[in-house]
Coordinates of C-alpha atoms and ligand atoms in Angstrom, one line a residue:
X29 CA -13.3 18.4 30.3
X30 CA -14.6 14.9 29.4
X31 CA -13.9 12.3 32.1
X32 CA -12.8 9.5 29.8
X33 CA -10.1 11.6 28.3
X34 CA -6.7 10.7 29.9
X35 CA -4.2 12.9 31.5
X36 CA -1.5 14.1 29.1
X37 CA 2.3 14.0 29.9
X38 CA 5.7 13.2 28.5
X39 CA 6.5 9.5 29.1
X40 CA 10.3 9.4 29.5
X41 CA 12.3 6.7 31.1
X42 CA 9.2 5.3 32.9
X43 CA 8.3 8.8 34.3
X44 CA 5.3 11.0 33.7
X45 CA 6.5 14.5 33.1
X46 CA 4.2 17.5 32.9
X47 CA 3.7 21.0 34.5
X48 CA 6.9 22.7 35.7
X49 CA 6.5 25.6 33.3
X50 CA 6.2 23.5 30.2
X51 CA 4.3 25.2 27.4
X52 CA 0.9 23.6 26.8
X53 CA -1.7 23.5 23.9
X54 CA -5.3 22.4 23.9
X55 CA -6.5 19.1 22.4
X56 CA -9.9 19.6 20.8
X57 CA -12.9 17.4 20.2
X58 CA -13.6 17.9 16.5
X59 CA -17.3 17.2 16.9
X60 CA -18.0 20.3 19.1
X61 CA -14.7 22.1 19.5
X62 CA -14.7 21.4 23.3
X63 CA -11.2 21.2 24.9
X64 CA -10.4 17.6 25.8
X65 CA -7.2 18.3 27.6
X66 CA -4.0 20.4 27.7
X67 CA -0.9 18.8 26.1
X68 CA 2.4 19.7 27.7
X69 CA 5.2 20.3 25.2
X70 CA 8.6 18.6 25.4
X71 CA 11.4 20.9 26.3
X72 CA 15.0 20.5 24.9
X73 CA 15.9 18.9 28.3
X74 CA 13.0 16.4 27.9
X75 CA 14.2 15.4 24.5
X76 CA 17.8 15.0 25.7
X77 CA 16.5 12.8 28.6
X78 CA 14.4 10.8 26.1
X79 CA 17.4 10.2 23.8
X80 CA 19.8 9.2 26.7
X81 CA 17.1 6.9 28.1
X82 CA 16.5 5.3 24.7
X83 CA 20.2 4.7 24.3
X84 CA 20.6 3.1 27.7
X85 CA 17.4 1.0 27.3
X86 CA 18.5 -0.2 23.8
X87 CA 21.6 -1.8 25.4
X88 CA 19.3 -3.7 27.8
X89 CA 16.4 -4.6 25.4
X90 CA 18.6 -5.9 22.6
X91 CA 19.9 -8.6 25.0
X92 CA 16.4 -9.7 26.1
X93 CA 15.8 -13.1 24.4
X94 CA 13.3 -13.0 21.5
X95 CA 10.7 -15.2 23.3
X96 CA 10.7 -12.8 26.2
X97 CA 10.4 -9.7 24.0
X98 CA 7.5 -11.4 22.3
X99 CA 5.9 -12.3 25.6
X100 CA 5.9 -8.6 26.7
X101 CA 4.5 -7.4 23.4
X102 CA 1.8 -10.0 23.5
X103 CA 1.0 -9.1 27.2
X104 CA 0.7 -5.4 26.3
X105 CA -1.6 -6.3 23.4
X106 CA -3.8 -8.4 25.8
X107 CA -4.0 -5.4 28.1
X108 CA -5.0 -3.2 25.2
X109 CA -7.7 -5.7 24.3
X110 CA -9.0 -5.6 27.9
X111 CA -9.1 -1.8 27.8
X112 CA -10.6 -1.6 24.2
X113 CA -13.6 0.5 25.2
X114 CA -11.4 3.2 26.8
X115 CA -9.2 3.2 23.6
X116 CA -12.2 3.4 21.3
X117 CA -13.8 6.2 23.2
X118 CA -10.5 8.1 23.3
X119 CA -10.2 7.7 19.5
X120 CA -13.7 9.0 19.0
X121 CA -13.0 12.0 21.2
X122 CA -9.7 12.9 19.5
X123 CA -10.5 12.1 15.9
X124 CA -14.3 12.2 15.7
X125 CA -14.7 8.8 14.1
X126 CA -17.8 6.7 15.0
X127 CA -17.3 4.3 17.9
X128 CA -17.8 1.3 15.6
X129 CA -14.9 2.5 13.4
X130 CA -12.8 3.2 16.5
X131 CA -13.5 -0.4 17.6
X132 CA -12.5 -1.6 14.1
X133 CA -9.3 0.4 14.3
X134 CA -8.5 -1.2 17.7
X135 CA -9.1 -4.7 16.2
X136 CA -6.6 -3.9 13.4
X137 CA -4.1 -2.5 16.0
X138 CA -4.3 -5.6 18.1
X139 CA -3.9 -7.9 15.1
X140 CA -0.8 -5.9 13.9
X141 CA 0.7 -6.0 17.4
X142 CA 0.1 -9.7 17.8
X143 CA 1.7 -10.3 14.3
X144 CA 4.8 -8.3 15.2
X145 CA 5.1 -9.8 18.7
X146 CA 5.0 -13.3 17.2
X147 CA 7.5 -12.4 14.5
X148 CA 10.1 -11.5 17.2
X149 CA 10.7 -15.3 17.4
X150 CA 11.3 -15.6 13.6
X151 CA 14.2 -13.3 13.0
X152 CA 16.6 -15.5 11.2
X153 CA 20.2 -15.2 9.9
X154 CA 22.0 -17.8 7.7
X155 CA 25.3 -19.4 7.2
X156 CA 27.2 -19.7 4.0
X157 CA 30.1 -22.0 3.2
X158 CA 33.3 -20.7 4.8
X159 CA 36.4 -20.2 2.7
X160 CA 38.8 -21.2 5.5
X161 CA 39.1 -25.0 6.2
X162 CA 37.7 -24.7 9.8
X163 CA 36.0 -21.3 9.3
X164 CA 32.5 -20.2 9.8
X165 CA 30.7 -17.6 7.7
X166 CA 27.6 -16.3 9.6
X167 CA 25.1 -13.7 8.5
X168 CA 23.1 -12.4 11.3
X169 CA 20.3 -9.8 11.7
X170 CA 20.6 -7.3 14.5
X171 CA 18.4 -4.5 15.8
X172 CA 19.3 -1.2 14.1
X173 CA 19.3 0.8 17.4
X174 CA 17.1 3.5 19.0
X175 CA 14.3 4.6 16.6
X176 CA 12.6 8.0 16.3
X177 CA 9.0 7.5 15.1
X178 CA 6.3 10.0 14.1
X179 CA 2.6 9.0 13.9
X180 CA -0.3 10.9 12.3
X181 CA -3.8 11.8 13.7
X182 CA -6.1 9.9 11.3
X183 CA -5.6 6.3 12.5
X184 CA -3.6 7.0 15.7
X185 CA -3.9 3.7 17.5
X186 CA -3.0 1.5 14.5
X187 CA -0.2 3.7 13.1
X188 CA 1.3 4.1 16.6
X189 CA 0.8 0.5 17.8
X190 CA 2.3 -1.2 14.7
X191 CA 5.4 1.0 14.7
X192 CA 6.0 0.3 18.4
X193 CA 5.4 -3.5 18.2
X194 CA 7.6 -4.0 15.2
X195 CA 10.5 -2.0 16.6
X196 CA 10.4 -3.7 20.0
X197 CA 10.0 -7.1 18.3
X198 CA 13.3 -6.5 16.5
X199 CA 15.0 -5.5 19.7
X200 CA 15.0 -1.7 19.2
X201 CA 14.1 1.0 21.6
X202 CA 11.8 3.8 20.3
X203 CA 10.9 7.4 21.0
X204 CA 7.6 8.1 19.4
X205 CA 5.9 11.4 18.8
X206 CA 2.1 11.1 18.2
X207 CA 0.3 13.9 16.4
X208 CA -0.4 16.9 18.6
X209 CA -4.1 16.3 17.8
X210 CA -4.1 12.7 19.1
X211 CA -1.7 12.4 22.0
X212 CA -3.8 10.3 24.5
X213 CA -4.0 7.2 22.4
X214 CA -0.2 6.8 22.3
X215 CA 0.1 7.3 26.0
X216 CA -2.6 4.6 26.6
X217 CA -0.5 2.2 24.5
X218 CA 2.7 3.1 26.4
X219 CA 0.8 2.5 29.7
X220 CA -0.1 -1.0 28.5
X221 CA 3.5 -1.7 27.7
X222 CA 4.6 -0.4 31.1
X223 CA 2.0 -2.6 32.8
X224 CA 3.2 -5.6 30.8
X225 CA 6.7 -5.2 32.3
X226 CA 8.6 -3.3 29.5
X227 CA 11.8 -1.9 31.0
X228 CA 11.8 1.8 31.5
X229 CA 13.1 3.8 28.5
X230 CA 12.5 1.1 25.8
X231 CA 9.5 3.1 24.8
X232 CA 9.4 6.9 25.4
X233 CA 6.5 9.1 24.2
X234 CA 7.2 12.8 23.6
X235 CA 4.6 15.4 22.8
X236 CA 4.7 19.0 21.5
X237 CA 5.9 21.0 18.6
X238 CA 6.4 18.6 15.7
X239 CA 9.2 20.5 13.9
X240 CA 11.2 21.1 17.1
X241 CA 10.9 17.4 18.2
X242 CA 11.6 15.9 14.8
X243 CA 14.7 18.1 14.2
X244 CA 16.1 17.4 17.7
X245 CA 15.6 13.7 17.5
X246 CA 16.6 13.0 13.9
X247 CA 19.7 15.2 14.2
X248 CA 20.9 13.2 17.2
X249 CA 23.6 10.6 16.6
X250 CA 21.8 8.4 19.1
X251 CA 18.9 7.8 16.6
X252 CA 19.7 5.0 14.1
X253 CA 16.3 4.8 12.3
X254 CA 13.4 7.1 11.5
X255 CA 9.8 5.9 10.8
X256 CA 7.3 8.6 9.7
X257 CA 3.7 8.4 8.6
X258 CA 2.1 11.7 7.4
X259 CA 2.1 14.3 4.7
X260 CA 4.5 14.0 1.7
X261 CA 6.0 17.5 2.1
X262 CA 6.9 16.7 5.8
X263 CA 8.3 13.3 4.8
X264 CA 10.6 15.0 2.3
X265 CA 11.9 17.3 5.0
X266 CA 12.5 14.5 7.5
X267 CA 14.1 12.3 4.9
X268 CA 16.5 15.1 4.1
X269 CA 17.3 15.6 7.7
X270 CA 17.9 11.9 8.2
X271 CA 20.2 11.9 5.2
X272 CA 22.6 14.2 7.1
X273 CA 23.3 11.3 9.5
X274 CA 22.9 8.6 6.9
X275 CA 20.0 7.3 9.0
X276 CA 17.7 4.9 7.3
X277 CA 14.0 5.9 7.1
X278 CA 10.7 4.3 6.4
X279 CA 8.2 6.8 4.9
X280 CA 4.5 6.2 4.6
X281 CA 3.2 9.3 3.0
X282 CA 0.2 10.6 1.1
X283 CA -1.8 8.9 -1.7
X284 CA -4.5 9.7 -4.1
X285 CA -6.0 6.3 -4.8
X286 CA -7.6 5.6 -8.2
X287 CA -10.4 3.2 -8.6
X288 CA -11.1 1.7 -12.1
X289 CA -14.6 0.3 -12.4
X290 CA -15.0 -1.7 -15.6
X291 CA -18.3 -2.3 -17.4
X292 CA -18.1 -6.0 -16.6
X293 CA -17.9 -5.5 -12.8
X294 CA -20.8 -6.4 -10.5
X295 CA -21.9 -2.8 -9.9
X296 CA -24.1 -3.7 -6.9
X297 CA -21.0 -5.1 -5.1
X298 CA -18.7 -2.2 -6.3
X299 CA -21.2 0.3 -4.8
X300 CA -21.7 -1.7 -1.6
X301 CA -17.9 -1.7 -1.0
X302 CA -17.1 1.8 -2.4
X303 CA -19.4 4.1 -0.5
X304 CA -18.5 2.9 3.0
X305 CA -14.8 2.8 2.1
X306 CA -14.8 6.3 0.7
X307 CA -16.5 7.9 3.7
X308 CA -14.7 5.7 6.3
X309 CA -13.0 8.0 8.9
X310 CA -14.6 11.0 7.0
X311 CA -12.3 10.2 4.1
X312 CA -9.1 10.8 6.1
X313 CA -7.2 7.7 5.1
X314 CA -4.1 7.5 2.9
X315 CA -5.6 4.5 1.1
X316 CA -9.1 6.0 0.7
X317 CA -10.6 5.5 -2.8
X318 CA -10.6 9.0 -4.3
X319 CA -10.5 9.1 -8.1
X320 CA -13.2 6.8 -9.5
X321 CA -12.8 6.1 -13.2
X322 CA -15.9 4.4 -14.4
X323 CA -16.5 2.8 -17.9
X324 CA -19.0 4.5 -20.2
X325 CA -21.7 1.8 -20.2
X326 CA -22.1 1.8 -16.4
X327 CA -21.1 5.4 -15.7
X328 CA -24.6 7.1 -15.4
X329 CA -26.0 4.3 -13.2
X330 CA -22.9 4.3 -11.0
X331 CA -23.0 8.1 -10.5
X332 CA -26.8 8.1 -9.7
X333 CA -26.5 5.3 -7.2
X334 CA -23.3 6.5 -5.6
X335 CA -24.8 9.9 -5.1
X336 CA -28.0 8.5 -3.5
X337 CA -26.0 6.3 -1.1
X338 CA -23.7 9.2 -0.1
X339 CA -26.6 11.6 0.5
X340 CA -28.1 9.0 2.9
X341 CA -25.1 8.8 5.2
X342 CA -25.8 10.1 8.7
X343 CA -23.2 12.6 9.8
X344 CA -22.8 13.6 13.5
X345 CA -21.3 12.8 16.8
X346 CA -19.2 9.7 16.7
X347 CA -20.4 8.8 20.2
X348 CA -24.0 8.4 18.7
X349 CA -24.4 4.8 17.5
X350 CA -26.8 6.0 14.7
X351 CA -24.1 8.1 13.1
X352 CA -22.0 6.5 10.3
X353 CA -19.6 9.4 9.6
X354 CA -18.1 11.7 12.2
X355 CA -16.6 15.2 11.7
X356 CA -13.4 16.1 9.9
X357 CA -10.6 15.8 12.4
X358 CA -9.4 19.4 12.4
X359 CA -10.0 22.8 11.0
X360 CA -7.2 22.3 8.3
X361 CA -9.3 19.6 6.7
X362 CA -12.4 21.9 6.7
X363 CA -10.4 24.6 4.9
X364 CA -9.0 22.1 2.5
X365 CA -12.4 20.7 1.6
X366 CA -13.9 24.1 1.0
X367 CA -11.0 25.3 -1.1
X368 CA -10.6 22.1 -3.2
X369 CA -14.4 21.9 -3.9
X370 CA -14.6 25.6 -4.9
X371 CA -11.6 25.1 -7.2
X372 CA -13.2 22.0 -8.8
X373 CA -16.4 23.9 -9.4
X374 CA -14.5 26.8 -10.9
X375 CA -12.9 24.3 -13.3
X376 CA -16.3 23.1 -14.5
X377 CA -16.9 20.3 -12.0
X378 CA -20.4 19.6 -10.7
X379 CA -21.5 18.6 -7.2
X380 CA -24.1 15.8 -7.3
X381 CA -24.5 15.8 -3.5
X382 CA -22.9 17.5 -0.5
X383 CA -20.2 20.1 -0.9
X384 CA -20.8 22.2 2.3
X385 CA -20.0 22.4 6.0
X386 CA -22.8 21.3 8.3
X387 CA -23.6 23.8 11.1
X388 CA -21.0 26.1 12.6
X389 CA -19.7 24.1 15.6
X390 CA -16.9 21.5 15.2
X391 CA -15.9 20.3 11.7
X392 CA -18.9 18.4 10.3
X393 CA -19.0 18.2 6.5
X394 CA -21.4 16.7 4.0
X395 CA -20.4 13.5 2.2
X396 CA -19.7 14.9 -1.3
X397 CA -19.7 13.6 -4.8
X398 CA -18.1 15.5 -7.7
X399 CA -18.4 14.7 -11.4
X400 CA -17.0 16.3 -14.6
X401 CA -13.9 17.5 -12.8
X402 CA -11.0 18.1 -15.3
X403 CA -7.6 16.5 -14.6
X404 CA -6.1 20.0 -14.0
X405 CA -8.3 20.9 -11.1
X406 CA -6.4 20.9 -7.8
X407 CA -8.5 18.1 -6.3
X408 CA -7.5 15.7 -9.1
X409 CA -3.8 16.3 -8.0
X410 CA -3.8 17.1 -4.3
X411 CA -5.0 14.4 -1.9
X412 CA -8.4 15.6 -0.5
X413 CA -8.0 13.5 2.6
X414 CA -11.7 14.1 3.2
X415 CA -15.2 12.9 2.4
X416 CA -15.2 13.7 -1.4
X417 CA -15.5 11.1 -4.2
X418 CA -14.6 12.3 -7.7
X419 CA -16.2 10.3 -10.5
X420 CA -14.9 10.4 -14.1
X421 CA -15.8 8.5 -17.2
X422 CA -13.5 6.3 -19.4
X423 CA -13.8 4.4 -22.6
X424 CA -10.7 2.2 -23.0
X425 CA -8.8 0.4 -20.2
X426 CA -5.5 1.9 -21.5
X427 CA -6.9 5.4 -21.0
X428 CA -8.1 4.6 -17.5
X429 CA -4.7 3.0 -16.5
X430 CA -2.8 6.1 -17.9
X431 CA -5.0 8.4 -15.8
X432 CA -4.7 6.3 -12.7
X433 CA -0.9 6.3 -13.0
X434 CA -0.7 10.1 -13.9
X435 CA 0.1 11.3 -10.4
X436 CA 3.4 11.2 -8.5
X437 CA 1.7 9.1 -5.8
X438 CA 1.4 5.3 -5.6
X439 CA 0.1 4.0 -2.3
X440 CA -3.2 2.2 -3.0
X441 CA -5.0 1.6 -6.3
X442 CA -8.2 -0.4 -6.9
X443 CA -9.9 -2.0 -9.8
X444 CA -13.2 -3.8 -10.2
X445 CA -13.8 -6.2 -13.1
X446 CA -15.4 -9.6 -13.7
X447 CA -12.6 -10.6 -16.2
X448 CA -9.6 -12.6 -15.1
X449 CA -7.4 -11.2 -17.9
X450 CA -8.4 -7.6 -17.1
X451 CA -7.7 -8.3 -13.4
X452 CA -4.2 -9.5 -14.3
X453 CA -3.6 -6.5 -16.6
X454 CA -4.7 -4.0 -14.0
X455 CA -2.8 -5.6 -11.1
X456 CA 0.4 -5.6 -13.3
X457 CA -0.1 -2.1 -14.7
X458 CA -1.2 0.1 -11.8
X459 CA 1.8 1.9 -10.3
X460 CA 1.1 1.4 -6.6
X461 CA 2.6 -0.3 -3.6
X462 CA -0.8 -1.9 -3.0
X463 CA -3.4 -3.0 -5.5
X464 CA -6.9 -4.2 -4.6
X465 CA -8.7 -6.2 -7.3
X466 CA -12.4 -6.4 -6.5
X467 CA -11.6 -5.4 -2.9
X468 CA -10.6 -2.4 -0.7
X469 CA -9.1 -4.6 2.0
X470 CA -5.4 -4.3 3.0
X471 CA -6.0 -4.9 6.7
X472 CA -3.8 -7.9 6.9
X473 CA -0.8 -7.5 9.2
X474 CA 0.9 -10.5 7.5
X475 CA 1.2 -8.5 4.3
X476 CA 3.4 -5.4 3.7
X477 CA 1.8 -2.0 3.7
X478 CA 3.6 0.8 1.9
X479 CA 3.9 2.9 -1.2
X480 CA 6.0 3.7 -4.2
X481 CA 6.8 7.0 -6.0
X482 CA 6.1 10.0 -3.6
X483 CA 3.9 7.9 -1.4
X484 CA 7.1 6.8 0.3
X485 CA 9.4 3.8 0.7
X486 CA 9.7 0.8 3.0
X487 CA 6.8 -1.1 4.4
X488 CA 5.1 -1.7 7.7
X489 CA 3.5 -5.0 8.6
X490 CA 4.5 -8.3 7.0
X491 CA 8.1 -9.7 7.5
X492 CA 9.2 -6.5 5.7
X493 CA 7.8 -4.5 8.7
X494 CA 10.2 -6.2 11.1
X495 CA 13.0 -6.1 8.6
X496 CA 12.8 -2.3 8.6
X497 CA 14.2 -2.3 12.2
X498 CA 17.1 -4.7 11.5
X499 CA 20.6 -4.5 10.0
X500 CA 22.7 -7.2 8.5
X501 CA 26.0 -8.4 9.9
X502 CA 28.5 -10.8 8.2
X503 CA 30.9 -12.4 10.6
X504 CA 33.6 -14.4 8.9
X505 CA 35.7 -16.8 11.0
X506 CA 39.1 -17.5 9.4
Ligands
NAD28 P1 -0.1 19.0 7.9 O1 0.8 19.4 6.8 O2 -0.8 20.1 8.6 O3 0.8 18.2 8.9 C1 0.4 17.9 10.2 C2 0.9 16.6 10.6 O4 2.2 16.4 10.3 C3 0.8 16.5 12.1 O5 0.6 15.1 12.5 C4 2.2 16.9 12.6 O6 2.5 16.3 13.8 C5 3.1 16.4 11.5 N1 4.2 17.3 11.2 C6 4.1 18.5 10.6 N2 5.4 19.1 10.6 C7 6.2 18.1 11.1 C8 7.6 18.1 11.3 N3 8.4 19.1 10.9 N4 8.1 17.0 11.9 C9 7.3 16.0 12.2 N5 6.0 15.9 12.1 C10 5.5 17.0 11.5 O7 -1.0 18.0 7.2 P2 -2.5 17.5 7.7 O8 -3.5 18.5 7.5 O9 -2.4 16.9 9.1 O10 -2.7 16.2 6.8 C11 -2.9 16.4 5.4 C12 -2.1 15.5 4.6 O11 -1.3 14.6 5.3 C13 -3.0 14.6 3.8 O12 -3.2 15.1 2.5 C14 -2.2 13.3 3.7 O13 -1.5 13.2 2.5 C15 -1.2 13.3 4.8 N6 -1.4 12.3 5.8 C16 -1.1 11.1 5.5 C17 -1.3 10.1 6.5 C18 -0.9 8.6 6.2 O14 -1.5 7.8 6.8 N7 -0.1 8.4 5.2 C19 -1.8 10.4 7.7 C20 -2.1 11.7 8.0 C21 -1.9 12.7 7.0

């Protein structure tokens, strides 16, 4: 067992619960397959205790003044910053990402939590003219209630931290289930909140079987809001479950981001941005650039230089500072890469670099580039969520926009052009919750992050991210 890896437990009502006959499963280091720790699974009694605790704590936390809620969130964030190396090493152990990327994720996590903590002070209602002579008509914003949240394994600190901070800023309590592959990061965040003085039960962390936990929590009348980040098929199931209780949901689901590279773009800059963004986190990002549509005149040069840069990426142990891409995070991604690439080749696609697993321990995979892949190959339709760039050629902008918008996803889309009028046309035409023009950057907690179509609904970050945890009340005084 690796010494830096934390103890794993259920964190319910300020108590660490483990052992006592609870089922366990191993958490694996994806670089070498070593067992990092044993994760205890929540029992039905644990989940009931978490629900009751969350309901009790909500009644207390919603009455805590906004400035005091803010102070606790900011104190927890300061503690996370003090402990940043422990967080970063834990992320590298659980997900495999290089330490530099783990540090970057922690920077984004801290920024998002600070933003949400500060926003607690800026939750405003309004008054409208009353109809009665001495009346008052007041519209106020109130916390929705106890929240059930579900976070994925790819960016586990950011996607856990920003859910928690926004819900707590709004005055909600939260039960969060991290992915079974990355439980330690969420527990470290919960520890920081406990050390910052958060009352017991405002934040509970439950671990274990995802379907059992989500079904139990979402079906409970105690839960008043669901926030999920993860695969679209799971999102559909959870949204259907939430609909039985008419519980509002925020869904941040899969993507399949197109990148349109026009012939008037600065290709040196496009390549300098595109290659690191493609292979960041071994491609396991819902906003990763995936389908590159490159205009005729610059296509051959783009493919040759992209291929060369991808082939020069150093793949290995995220703990090694010379490594710029770690392993895939789990065996499912390995199977998915092998299956999707074989299918693309069977459809006539060509591999210009990569395409294979590296070694036979852990889940290392070569940075891969595919060309000439027809639109009906699976990889052009199913999100690869791995280190594969697919580069296709286009002639007219209308054709590129049509191909970019073809899929039922719309989370992130990108375009590179030197023309102001093309920039405006692309920003307006791409069907996506987020559009990057000459950039891949969406890492701004002050701006909303979310998708359209089957990439989900609702936003995190921005004022919209706090709004997701509030309901509106109209009080009319006659
Ligand atoms: P998967 O289908 O194996 O699902 C595993 C993940 O979903 C785990 O985190 C698990 O805890 C959760 N999950 C599964 N069933 C659940 C249930 N019934 N209730 C609650 N949670 C449940 O997918 P995968 O291999 O982990 O990921 C592949 C796909 O997931 C990608 O293609 C991508 O679209 C999507 N994904 C998206 C994000 C994102 O940030 N939007 C993050 C991770 C994964």
